[in-house]
Coordinates of C-alpha atoms and ligand atoms in Angstrom, one line a residue:
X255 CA -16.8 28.5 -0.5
X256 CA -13.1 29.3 -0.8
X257 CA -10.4 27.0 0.6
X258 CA -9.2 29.4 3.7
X259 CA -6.4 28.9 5.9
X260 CA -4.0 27.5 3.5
X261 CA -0.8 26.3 5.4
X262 CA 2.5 27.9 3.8
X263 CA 4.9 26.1 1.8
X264 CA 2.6 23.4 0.8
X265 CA 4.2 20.6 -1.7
X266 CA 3.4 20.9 -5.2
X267 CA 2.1 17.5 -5.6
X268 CA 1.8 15.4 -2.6
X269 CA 4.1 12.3 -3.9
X270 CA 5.4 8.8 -3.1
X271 CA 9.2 9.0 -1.4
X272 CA 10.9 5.5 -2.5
X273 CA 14.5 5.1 -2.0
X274 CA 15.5 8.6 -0.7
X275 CA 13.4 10.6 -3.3
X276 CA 10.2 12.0 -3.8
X277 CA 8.6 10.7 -6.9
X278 CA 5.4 10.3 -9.0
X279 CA 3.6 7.4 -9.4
X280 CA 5.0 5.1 -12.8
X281 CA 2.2 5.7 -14.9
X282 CA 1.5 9.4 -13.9
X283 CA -1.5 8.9 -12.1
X284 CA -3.0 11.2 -9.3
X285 CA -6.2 11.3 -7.1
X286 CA -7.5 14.1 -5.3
X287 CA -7.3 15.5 -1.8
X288 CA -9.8 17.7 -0.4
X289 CA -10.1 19.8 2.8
X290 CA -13.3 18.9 5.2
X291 CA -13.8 22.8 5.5
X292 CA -14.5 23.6 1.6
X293 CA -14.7 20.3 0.5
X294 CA -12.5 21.7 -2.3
X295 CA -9.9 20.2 -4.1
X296 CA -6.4 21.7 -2.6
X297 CA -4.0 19.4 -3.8
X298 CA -3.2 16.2 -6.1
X299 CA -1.2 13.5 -4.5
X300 CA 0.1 10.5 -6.5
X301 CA -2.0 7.5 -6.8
X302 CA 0.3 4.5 -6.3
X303 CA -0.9 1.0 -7.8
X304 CA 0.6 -2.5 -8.1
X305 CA 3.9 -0.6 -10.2
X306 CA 4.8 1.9 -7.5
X307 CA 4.4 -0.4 -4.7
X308 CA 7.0 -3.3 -6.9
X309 CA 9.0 -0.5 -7.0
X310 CA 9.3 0.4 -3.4
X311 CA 8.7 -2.9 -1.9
X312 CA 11.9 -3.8 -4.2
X313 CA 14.1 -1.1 -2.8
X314 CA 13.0 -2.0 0.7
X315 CA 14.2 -5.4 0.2
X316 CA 17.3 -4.4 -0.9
X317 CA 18.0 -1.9 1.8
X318 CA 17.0 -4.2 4.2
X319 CA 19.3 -7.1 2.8
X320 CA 22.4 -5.1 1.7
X321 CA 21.8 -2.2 4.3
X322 CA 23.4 -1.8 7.7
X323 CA 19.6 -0.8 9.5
X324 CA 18.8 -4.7 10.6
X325 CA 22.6 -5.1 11.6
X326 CA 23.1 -1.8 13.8
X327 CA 23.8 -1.8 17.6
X328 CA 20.7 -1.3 18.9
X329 CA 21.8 1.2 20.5
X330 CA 23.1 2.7 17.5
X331 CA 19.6 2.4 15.7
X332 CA 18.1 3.9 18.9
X333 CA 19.9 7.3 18.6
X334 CA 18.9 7.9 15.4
X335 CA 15.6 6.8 16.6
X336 CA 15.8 9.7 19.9
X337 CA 17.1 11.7 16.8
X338 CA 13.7 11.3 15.1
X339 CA 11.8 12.1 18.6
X340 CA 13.8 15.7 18.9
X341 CA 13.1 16.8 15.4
X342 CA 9.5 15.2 15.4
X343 CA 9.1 17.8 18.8
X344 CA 10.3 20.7 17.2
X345 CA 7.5 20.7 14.4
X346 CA 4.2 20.6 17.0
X347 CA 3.1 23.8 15.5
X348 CA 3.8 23.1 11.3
X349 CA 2.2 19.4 12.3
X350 CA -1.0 20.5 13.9
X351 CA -1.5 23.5 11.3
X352 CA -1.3 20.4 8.5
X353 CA -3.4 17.6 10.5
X354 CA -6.0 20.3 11.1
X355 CA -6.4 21.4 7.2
X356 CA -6.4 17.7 5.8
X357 CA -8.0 16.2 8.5
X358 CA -10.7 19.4 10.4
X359 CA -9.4 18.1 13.9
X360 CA -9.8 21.3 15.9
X361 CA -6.3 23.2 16.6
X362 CA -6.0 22.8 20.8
X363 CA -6.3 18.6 19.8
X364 CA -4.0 18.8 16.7
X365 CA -1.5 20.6 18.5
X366 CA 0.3 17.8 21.0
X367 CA -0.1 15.3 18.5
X368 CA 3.5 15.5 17.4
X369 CA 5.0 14.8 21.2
X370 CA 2.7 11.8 21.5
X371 CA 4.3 10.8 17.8
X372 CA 7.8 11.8 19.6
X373 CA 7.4 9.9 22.8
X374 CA 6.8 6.8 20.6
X375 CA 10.0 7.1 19.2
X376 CA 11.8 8.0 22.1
X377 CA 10.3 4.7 23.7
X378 CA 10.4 2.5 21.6
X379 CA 14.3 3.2 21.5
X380 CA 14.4 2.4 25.2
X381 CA 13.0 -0.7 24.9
X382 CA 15.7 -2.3 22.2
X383 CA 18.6 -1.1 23.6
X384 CA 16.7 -2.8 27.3
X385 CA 15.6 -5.8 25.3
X386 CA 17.0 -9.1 26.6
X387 CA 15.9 -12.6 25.0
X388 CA 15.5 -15.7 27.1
X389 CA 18.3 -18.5 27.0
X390 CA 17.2 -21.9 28.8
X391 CA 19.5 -24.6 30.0
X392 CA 19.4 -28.1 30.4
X393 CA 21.7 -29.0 32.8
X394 CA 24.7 -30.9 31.6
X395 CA 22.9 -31.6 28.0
X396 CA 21.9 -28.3 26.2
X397 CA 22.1 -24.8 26.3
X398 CA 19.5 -22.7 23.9
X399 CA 18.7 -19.2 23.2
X400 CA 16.8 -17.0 21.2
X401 CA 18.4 -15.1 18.4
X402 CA 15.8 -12.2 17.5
X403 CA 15.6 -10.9 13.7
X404 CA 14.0 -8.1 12.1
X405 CA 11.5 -9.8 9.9
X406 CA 12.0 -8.1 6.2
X407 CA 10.1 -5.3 4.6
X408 CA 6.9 -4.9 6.7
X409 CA 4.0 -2.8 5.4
X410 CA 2.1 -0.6 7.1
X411 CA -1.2 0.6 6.3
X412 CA -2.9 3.3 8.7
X413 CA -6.1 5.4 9.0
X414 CA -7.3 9.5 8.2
X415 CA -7.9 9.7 12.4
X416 CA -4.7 11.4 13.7
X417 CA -2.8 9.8 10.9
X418 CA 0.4 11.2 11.4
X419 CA 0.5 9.9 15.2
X420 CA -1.0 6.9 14.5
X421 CA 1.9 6.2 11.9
X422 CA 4.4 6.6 14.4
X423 CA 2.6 3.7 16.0
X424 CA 3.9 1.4 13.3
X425 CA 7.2 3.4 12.0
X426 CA 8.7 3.1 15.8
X427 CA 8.6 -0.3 16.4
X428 CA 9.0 -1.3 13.1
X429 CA 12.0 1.0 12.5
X430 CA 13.3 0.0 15.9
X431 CA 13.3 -3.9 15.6
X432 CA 15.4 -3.4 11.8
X433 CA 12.5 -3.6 9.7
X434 CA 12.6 -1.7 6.4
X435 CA 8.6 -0.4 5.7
X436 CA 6.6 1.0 3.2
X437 CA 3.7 2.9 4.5
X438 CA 0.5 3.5 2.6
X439 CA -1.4 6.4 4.5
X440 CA -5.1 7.0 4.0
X441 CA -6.5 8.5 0.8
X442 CA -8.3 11.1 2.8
X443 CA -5.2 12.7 4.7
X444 CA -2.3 12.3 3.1
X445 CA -0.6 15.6 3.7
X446 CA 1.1 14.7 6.9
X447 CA 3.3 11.6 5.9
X448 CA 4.7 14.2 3.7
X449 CA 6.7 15.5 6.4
X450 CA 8.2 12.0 7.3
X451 CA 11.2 11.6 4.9
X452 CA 12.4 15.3 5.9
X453 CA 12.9 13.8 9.4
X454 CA 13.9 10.6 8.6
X455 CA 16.8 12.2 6.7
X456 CA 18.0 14.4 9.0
X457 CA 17.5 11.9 11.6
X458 CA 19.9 9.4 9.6
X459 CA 17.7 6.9 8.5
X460 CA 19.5 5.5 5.5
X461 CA 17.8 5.3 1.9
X462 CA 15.1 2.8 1.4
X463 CA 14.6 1.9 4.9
X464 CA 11.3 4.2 4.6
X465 CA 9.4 4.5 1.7
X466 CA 6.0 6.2 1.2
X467 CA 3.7 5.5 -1.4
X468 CA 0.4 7.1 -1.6
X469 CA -2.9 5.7 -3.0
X470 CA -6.6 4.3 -3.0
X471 CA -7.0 1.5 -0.4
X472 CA -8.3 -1.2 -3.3
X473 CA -5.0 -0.3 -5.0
X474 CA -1.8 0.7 -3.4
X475 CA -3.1 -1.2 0.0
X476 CA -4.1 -4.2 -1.6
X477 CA -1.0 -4.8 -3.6
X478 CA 1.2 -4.2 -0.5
X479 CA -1.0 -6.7 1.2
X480 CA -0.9 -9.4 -1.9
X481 CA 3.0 -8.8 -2.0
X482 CA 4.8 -12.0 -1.9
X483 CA 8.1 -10.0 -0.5
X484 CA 6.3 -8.2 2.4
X485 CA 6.4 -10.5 5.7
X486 CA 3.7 -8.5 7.4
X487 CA 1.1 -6.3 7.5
X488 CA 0.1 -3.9 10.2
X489 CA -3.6 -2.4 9.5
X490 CA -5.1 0.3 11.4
X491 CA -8.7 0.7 10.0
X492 CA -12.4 -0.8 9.5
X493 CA -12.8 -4.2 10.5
X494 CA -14.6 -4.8 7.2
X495 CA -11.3 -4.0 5.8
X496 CA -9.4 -5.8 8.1
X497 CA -11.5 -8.4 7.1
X498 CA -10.8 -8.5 3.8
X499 CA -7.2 -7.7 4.3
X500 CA -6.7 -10.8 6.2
X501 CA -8.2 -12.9 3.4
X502 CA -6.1 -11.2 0.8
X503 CA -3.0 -11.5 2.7
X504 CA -3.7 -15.6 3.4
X505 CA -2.2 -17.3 0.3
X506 CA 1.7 -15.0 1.2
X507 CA 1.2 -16.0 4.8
X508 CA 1.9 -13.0 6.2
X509 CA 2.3 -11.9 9.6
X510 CA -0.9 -9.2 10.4
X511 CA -1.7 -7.3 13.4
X512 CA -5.0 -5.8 13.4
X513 CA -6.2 -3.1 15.1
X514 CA -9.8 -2.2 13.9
X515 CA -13.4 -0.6 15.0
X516 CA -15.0 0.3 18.2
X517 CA -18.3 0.8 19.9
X518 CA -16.8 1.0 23.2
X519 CA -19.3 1.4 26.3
X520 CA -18.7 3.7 29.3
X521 CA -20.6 2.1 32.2
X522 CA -22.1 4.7 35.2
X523 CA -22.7 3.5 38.4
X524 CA -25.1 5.5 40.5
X525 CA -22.3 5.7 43.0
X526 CA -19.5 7.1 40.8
X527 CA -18.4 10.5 40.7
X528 CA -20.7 11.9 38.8
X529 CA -18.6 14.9 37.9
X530 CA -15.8 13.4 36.4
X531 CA -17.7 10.7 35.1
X532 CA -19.8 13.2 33.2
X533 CA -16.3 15.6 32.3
X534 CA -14.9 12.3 30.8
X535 CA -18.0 10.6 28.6
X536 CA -18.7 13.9 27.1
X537 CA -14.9 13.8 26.3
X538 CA -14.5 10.3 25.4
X539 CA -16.9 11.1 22.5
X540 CA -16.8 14.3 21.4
X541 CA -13.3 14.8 21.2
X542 CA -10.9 14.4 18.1
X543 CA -14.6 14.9 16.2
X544 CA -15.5 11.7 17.9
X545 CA -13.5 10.1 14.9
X546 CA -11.7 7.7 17.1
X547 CA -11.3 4.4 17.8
X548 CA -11.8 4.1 21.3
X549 CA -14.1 6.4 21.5
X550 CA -16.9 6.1 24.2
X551 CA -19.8 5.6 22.2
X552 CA -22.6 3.8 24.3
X553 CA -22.8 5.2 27.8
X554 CA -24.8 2.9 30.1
X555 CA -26.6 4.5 32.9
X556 CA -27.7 2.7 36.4
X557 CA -31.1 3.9 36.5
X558 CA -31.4 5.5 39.8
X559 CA -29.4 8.4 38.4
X560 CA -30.4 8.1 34.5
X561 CA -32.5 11.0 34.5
X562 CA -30.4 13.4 36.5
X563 CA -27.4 11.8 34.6
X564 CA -29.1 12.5 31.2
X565 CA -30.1 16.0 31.9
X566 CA -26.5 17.0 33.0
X567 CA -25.0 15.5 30.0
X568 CA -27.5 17.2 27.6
X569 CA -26.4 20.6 28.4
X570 CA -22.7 19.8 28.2
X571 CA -23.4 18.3 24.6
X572 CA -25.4 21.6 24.0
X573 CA -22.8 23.6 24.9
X574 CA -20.3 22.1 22.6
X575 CA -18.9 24.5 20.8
X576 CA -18.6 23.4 16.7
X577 CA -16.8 25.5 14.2
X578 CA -13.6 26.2 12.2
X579 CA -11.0 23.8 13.0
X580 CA -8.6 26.7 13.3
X581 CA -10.2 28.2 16.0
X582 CA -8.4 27.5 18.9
X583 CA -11.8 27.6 20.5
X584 CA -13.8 25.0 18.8
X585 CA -14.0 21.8 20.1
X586 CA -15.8 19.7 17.3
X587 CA -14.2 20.6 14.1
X588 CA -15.3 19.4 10.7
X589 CA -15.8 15.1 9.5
X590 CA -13.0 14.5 7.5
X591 CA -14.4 14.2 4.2
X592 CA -17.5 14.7 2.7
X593 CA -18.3 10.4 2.3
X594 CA -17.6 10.1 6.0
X595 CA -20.0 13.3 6.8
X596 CA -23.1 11.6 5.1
X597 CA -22.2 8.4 6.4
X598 CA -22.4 9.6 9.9
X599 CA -25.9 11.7 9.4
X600 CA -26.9 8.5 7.9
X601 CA -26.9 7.0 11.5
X602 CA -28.3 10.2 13.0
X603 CA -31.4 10.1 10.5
X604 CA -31.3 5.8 11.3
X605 CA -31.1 7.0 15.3
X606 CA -34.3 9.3 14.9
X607 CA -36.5 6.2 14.3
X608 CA -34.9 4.2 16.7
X609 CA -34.2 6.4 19.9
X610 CA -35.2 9.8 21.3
X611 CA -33.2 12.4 20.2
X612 CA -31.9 14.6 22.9
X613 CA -29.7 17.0 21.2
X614 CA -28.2 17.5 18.3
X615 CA -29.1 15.8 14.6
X616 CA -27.8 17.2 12.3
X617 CA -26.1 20.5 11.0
X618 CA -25.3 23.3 13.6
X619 CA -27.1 26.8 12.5
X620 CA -24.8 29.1 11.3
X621 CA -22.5 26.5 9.1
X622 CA -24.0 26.1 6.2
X623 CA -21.2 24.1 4.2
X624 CA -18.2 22.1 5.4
X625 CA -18.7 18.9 7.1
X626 CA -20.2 19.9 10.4
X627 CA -22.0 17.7 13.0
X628 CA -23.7 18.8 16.0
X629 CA -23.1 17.1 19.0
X630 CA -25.6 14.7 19.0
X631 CA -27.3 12.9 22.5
X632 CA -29.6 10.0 21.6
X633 CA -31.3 8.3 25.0
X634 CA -33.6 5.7 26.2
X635 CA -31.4 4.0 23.0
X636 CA -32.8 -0.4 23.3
X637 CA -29.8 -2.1 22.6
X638 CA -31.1 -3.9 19.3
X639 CA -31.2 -0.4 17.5
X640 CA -28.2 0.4 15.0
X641 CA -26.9 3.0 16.6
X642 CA -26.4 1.1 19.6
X643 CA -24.4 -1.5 17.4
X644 CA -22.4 -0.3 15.0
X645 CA -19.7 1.9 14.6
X646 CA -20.3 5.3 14.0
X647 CA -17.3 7.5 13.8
X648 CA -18.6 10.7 14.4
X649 CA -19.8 12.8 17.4
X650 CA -22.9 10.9 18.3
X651 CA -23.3 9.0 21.8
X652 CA -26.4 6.2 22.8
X653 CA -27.4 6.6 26.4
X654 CA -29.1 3.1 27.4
X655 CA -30.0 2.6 31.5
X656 CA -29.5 -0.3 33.1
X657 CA -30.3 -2.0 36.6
X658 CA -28.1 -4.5 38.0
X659 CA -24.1 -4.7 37.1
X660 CA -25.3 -8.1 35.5
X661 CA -27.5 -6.2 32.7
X662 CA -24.8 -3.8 32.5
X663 CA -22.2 -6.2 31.6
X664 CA -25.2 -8.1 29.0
X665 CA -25.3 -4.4 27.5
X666 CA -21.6 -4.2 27.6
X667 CA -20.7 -7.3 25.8
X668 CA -23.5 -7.4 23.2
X669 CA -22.2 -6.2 20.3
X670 CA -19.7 -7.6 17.5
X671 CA -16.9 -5.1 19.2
X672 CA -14.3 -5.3 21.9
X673 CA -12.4 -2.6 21.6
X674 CA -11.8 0.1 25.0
X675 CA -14.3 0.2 28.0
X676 CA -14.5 2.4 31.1
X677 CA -16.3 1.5 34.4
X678 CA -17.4 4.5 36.5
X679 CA -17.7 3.8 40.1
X680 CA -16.1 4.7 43.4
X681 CA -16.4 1.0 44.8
X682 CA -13.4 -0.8 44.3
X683 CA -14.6 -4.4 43.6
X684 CA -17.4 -3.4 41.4
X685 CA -14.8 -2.0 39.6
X686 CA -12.4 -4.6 38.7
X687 CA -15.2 -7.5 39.1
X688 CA -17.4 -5.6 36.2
X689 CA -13.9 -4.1 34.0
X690 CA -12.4 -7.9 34.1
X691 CA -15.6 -9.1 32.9
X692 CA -16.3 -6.9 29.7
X693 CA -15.4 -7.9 26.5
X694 CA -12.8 -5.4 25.5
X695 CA -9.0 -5.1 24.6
X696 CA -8.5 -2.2 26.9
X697 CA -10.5 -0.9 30.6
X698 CA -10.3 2.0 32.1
X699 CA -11.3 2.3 35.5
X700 CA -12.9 5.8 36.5
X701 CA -10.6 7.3 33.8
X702 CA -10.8 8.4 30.2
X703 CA -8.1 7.2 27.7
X704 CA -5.1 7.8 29.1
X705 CA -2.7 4.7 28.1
X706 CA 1.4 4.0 29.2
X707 CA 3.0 2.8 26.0
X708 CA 4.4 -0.1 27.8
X709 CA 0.7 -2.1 28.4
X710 CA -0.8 -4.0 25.3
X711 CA -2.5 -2.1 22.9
X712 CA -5.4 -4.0 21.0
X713 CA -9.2 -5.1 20.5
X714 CA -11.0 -8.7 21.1
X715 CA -14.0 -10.2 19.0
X716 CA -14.3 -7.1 15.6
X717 CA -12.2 -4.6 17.2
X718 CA -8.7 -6.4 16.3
X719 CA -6.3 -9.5 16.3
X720 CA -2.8 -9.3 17.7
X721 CA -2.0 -6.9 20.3
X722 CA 0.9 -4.4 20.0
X723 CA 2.2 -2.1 22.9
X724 CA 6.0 -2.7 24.6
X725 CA 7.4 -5.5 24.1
X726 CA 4.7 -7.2 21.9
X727 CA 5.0 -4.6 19.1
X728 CA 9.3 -5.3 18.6
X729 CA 7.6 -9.4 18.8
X730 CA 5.3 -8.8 15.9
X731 CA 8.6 -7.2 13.6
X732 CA 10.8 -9.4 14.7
X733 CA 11.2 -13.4 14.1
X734 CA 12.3 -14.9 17.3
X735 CA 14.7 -18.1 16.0
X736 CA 15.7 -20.8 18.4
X737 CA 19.2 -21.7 18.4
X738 CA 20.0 -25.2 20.4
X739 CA 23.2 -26.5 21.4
X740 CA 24.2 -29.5 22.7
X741 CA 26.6 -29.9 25.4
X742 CA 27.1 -33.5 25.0
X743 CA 27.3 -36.2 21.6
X744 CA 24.0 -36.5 20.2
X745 CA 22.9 -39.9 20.9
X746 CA 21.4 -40.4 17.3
X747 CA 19.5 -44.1 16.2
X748 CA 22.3 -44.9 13.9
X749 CA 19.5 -45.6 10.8
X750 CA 21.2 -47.8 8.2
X751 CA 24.3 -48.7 9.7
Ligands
NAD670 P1 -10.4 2.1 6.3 O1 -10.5 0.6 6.7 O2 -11.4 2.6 5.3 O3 -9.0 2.4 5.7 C1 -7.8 2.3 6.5 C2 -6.6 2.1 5.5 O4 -6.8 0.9 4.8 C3 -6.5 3.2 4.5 O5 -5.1 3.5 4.3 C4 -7.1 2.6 3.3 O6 -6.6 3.2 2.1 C5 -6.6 1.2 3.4 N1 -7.4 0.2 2.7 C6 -8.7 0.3 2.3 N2 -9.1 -0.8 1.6 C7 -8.0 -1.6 1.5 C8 -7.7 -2.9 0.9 N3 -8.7 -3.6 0.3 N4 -6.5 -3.4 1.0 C9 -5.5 -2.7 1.7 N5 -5.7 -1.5 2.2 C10 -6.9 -1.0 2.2 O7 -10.5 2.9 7.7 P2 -10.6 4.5 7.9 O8 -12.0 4.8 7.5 O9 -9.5 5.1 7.2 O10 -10.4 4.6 9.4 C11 -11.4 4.6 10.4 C12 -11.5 3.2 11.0 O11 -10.3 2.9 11.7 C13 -12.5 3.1 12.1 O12 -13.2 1.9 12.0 C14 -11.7 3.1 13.4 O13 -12.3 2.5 14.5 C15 -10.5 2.4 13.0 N6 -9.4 2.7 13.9 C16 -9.0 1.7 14.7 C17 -7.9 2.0 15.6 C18 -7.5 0.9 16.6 O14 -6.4 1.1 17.1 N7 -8.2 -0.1 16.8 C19 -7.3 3.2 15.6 C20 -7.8 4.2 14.7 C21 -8.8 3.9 13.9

């Protein structure tokens, strides 16, 4: 099959950007980049190693320590920031038409992805120019306060799921607190931190505040990682990876923030609205190709309405419509690549001996090629099989009943992730008692994921360590010193007089 759909204007070579150009890796070398539709090769983007990320690491450092980004007014640093937001709006449409090629999100979910990206900047400008520190006082004796500081060059290493939104996850804050970066996007989807230096420039970012470099995750991640300059890392990704990561990083003691897998559940209560409960889990999974970390992947059903619950759902998942990405009416689009595709009909083949297959498993009729999933309903799923426990990625749900809200939490909690939850009911105290008792970074309550940037953001157990979100992300790139004064003559033990 042909590549189709080519977006205009596409770079030459997809390259590194260190120190306010693009450039190719040191020793010349290149790795491939494929689109999910054709699986063909469109493009060769530089393969950074251990050189390449020296180089940019050392240009960081130096913009960072002979620069004026760490020094600016915040407020100064904020409207270039706002400055980023405005130009980041303005490219919706050229964003979406690249996320969808590289990645085979469908259109309608790509497009919106660049205000989300925006509205990150935008905030996190808000919040340094509102950013206060705490000063304590001792009556009479001491006065001390906190003198915040940009921590150095911070590293950022991100995923192929919405990467160009989930980069501005990491470049906000980081940019915002005075950090100078160096982002490694993933292999998979590299096209869209290509338009980042663009709008960093125009934006006024200076030189070396933000540099790209492009690369296998074994080599450009894991020398960022093993840096001895780089203060910290934040990893969006597996949590095998994250894993390893946070053994790799031990011996530079870096500062990490983790934010890693999910098999979050969606608990139904046979007295929620069943409407909305049913509009939202089909969502929860299926959209963004279920590729997603927070995706609802277990729904747990009270059984009283399990059946009627199951048969409702089925037909939804039926009617999912699959296809080209570019369609503004598809809804599942292709798996990113083809590695990821037969990792996820792995599991379906795993689920068939396990559960019953409602729907779904395997290829939709009609796409022959390209990495296409049906929508795929596994029920009566016992909460030992595989797909109940591990992490999936793709459009594939496990529908387990339960009795009592105390099974429902045991299902809820028993497995190695702690990602998102959401709690379907319409009684109030069911709600919170069962929500505040599951395992999991993040709850929604008779919603799907809808999240205000200011809350923390973040898994427990597998799913992450750290939590970012407000105030918490500018603490992770920043070092918080404690200055002390004394308001009287220290009253030292004179030793040795
Ligand atoms: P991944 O772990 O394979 O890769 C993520 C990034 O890490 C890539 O840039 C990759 O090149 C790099 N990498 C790989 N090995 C490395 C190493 N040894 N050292 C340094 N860097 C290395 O993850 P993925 O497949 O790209 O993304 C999907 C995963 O991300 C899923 O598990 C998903 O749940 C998770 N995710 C989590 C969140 C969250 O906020 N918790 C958000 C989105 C995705």
């Amino acid at each position: 099959m042909s590549i189709q759909h080519v977006p205009e204007n596409l770079p030459e070579r997809i390259q590194h950007f260190i120190g306010g150009e693009f450039v190719d890796s040191l020793d010349g070398g290149t790795f491939d980049v494929i689109e999910p539709v054709s699986n063909q090769t469109y493009r060769e983007a530089s393969a950074g190693k251990q050189a390449d990320i020296d180089r940019a690491v050392a240009v960081a450092q130096q913009a960072f320590e002979e620069g004026p980004w760490p020094g600016m007014l915040p407020r100064e640093r904020a409207r270039i920031l706002n400055r980023i937001a405005d130009i980041v709006e303005t490219r919706n449409e050229r964003l979406a038409e690249l996320e969808t090629f590289d990645t085979g999100l469908p259109i309608t979910q790509a497009l919106g992805q660049a205000n989300r990206a925006a509205e990150n900047f935008r905030f996190f400008a808000d919040l340094i120019v509102a950013q206060a520190d705490d000063t304590y006082k001792v009556p009479s004796k001491q006065v001390n306060y906190v003198n915040r500081k940009p921590k150095g060059v911070a590293g950022l290493i991100t995923p192929w799921n919405t990467p160009f939104m989930l980069e501005s996850w990491k470049l906000a804050p980081a940019l915002a607190s005075g950090c100078a970066v160096v982002l490694k996007p993933a292999e998979f989807t590299p096209l869209s931190a290509g338009l980042w230096p663009e709008i960093f420039r125009e934006a006024g970012v200076p030189d070396g505040v933000f540099n790209l470099v492009n690369g296998i995750g074994e080599e450009a991640g894991d020398a960022l990682v093993k840096h001895e300059d780089v203060r910290l890392i934040s990893f969006t990704g597996e949590s095998a990876t994250g894993s390893l990561i946070f053994a790799n990083a031990a011996p530079t003691l870096k500062g990490l923030s983790m934010e890693l897998g999910g098999k979050s559940p969606a608990v139904v209560f046979a007295d929620a609205d069943l409407d909305a409960a049913i509009d939202s889990t089909v969502f929860g999974v299926f959209s963004l190709n279920g590729e997603r970390c927070t995706a609802g992947s277990r729904i747990l059903v009270e059984r009283s309405i399990y059946d009627e619950f199951v048969r409702r759902y089925v037909e939804r998942a039926k009617n999912v419509k699959v296809g080209d990405p570019h369609d503004p009416a598809t809804e599942v689009g292709a798996l990113v690549h083809p590695e990821h595709y037969a990792k996820v009909t792995e599991y379906i083949e795993i689920g068939k001996t396990e559960a019953t297959l409602a729907v779904g498993g395997g290829r939709p009729p009609g796409l022959e090629s390209g990495n296409y999933v049906q929508p795929t309903v596994f029920v009566d799923v016992p909460p030992t099989a595989r797909i109940f426990q591990e992490e999936i990625f793709g459009p594939v749900v496990a529908i387990t009943p339960f009795d009592t809200d105390e099974e429902a939490l045991r299902l809820a909690n028993d497995v190695k992730y702690g990602l998102a939850a959401y709690v379907w009911t319409t009684n109030l105290e069911r709600a919170h008692n069962v929500g505040q008792r599951i395992d999991a970074g993040m709850v929604w309550l008779n919603s799907h994921n809808v999240r205000d940037l200011r809350t923390p953001f973040g898994g427990v157990k597998a799913s992450g360590l750290g939590h970012e979100g407000g105030y918490r992300s500018l603490d992770f790139y920043s070092d918080q010193q404690a200055m002390h004064i004394s308001l009287t003559p220290a009253h030292t033990p004179k030793f040795g007089a």
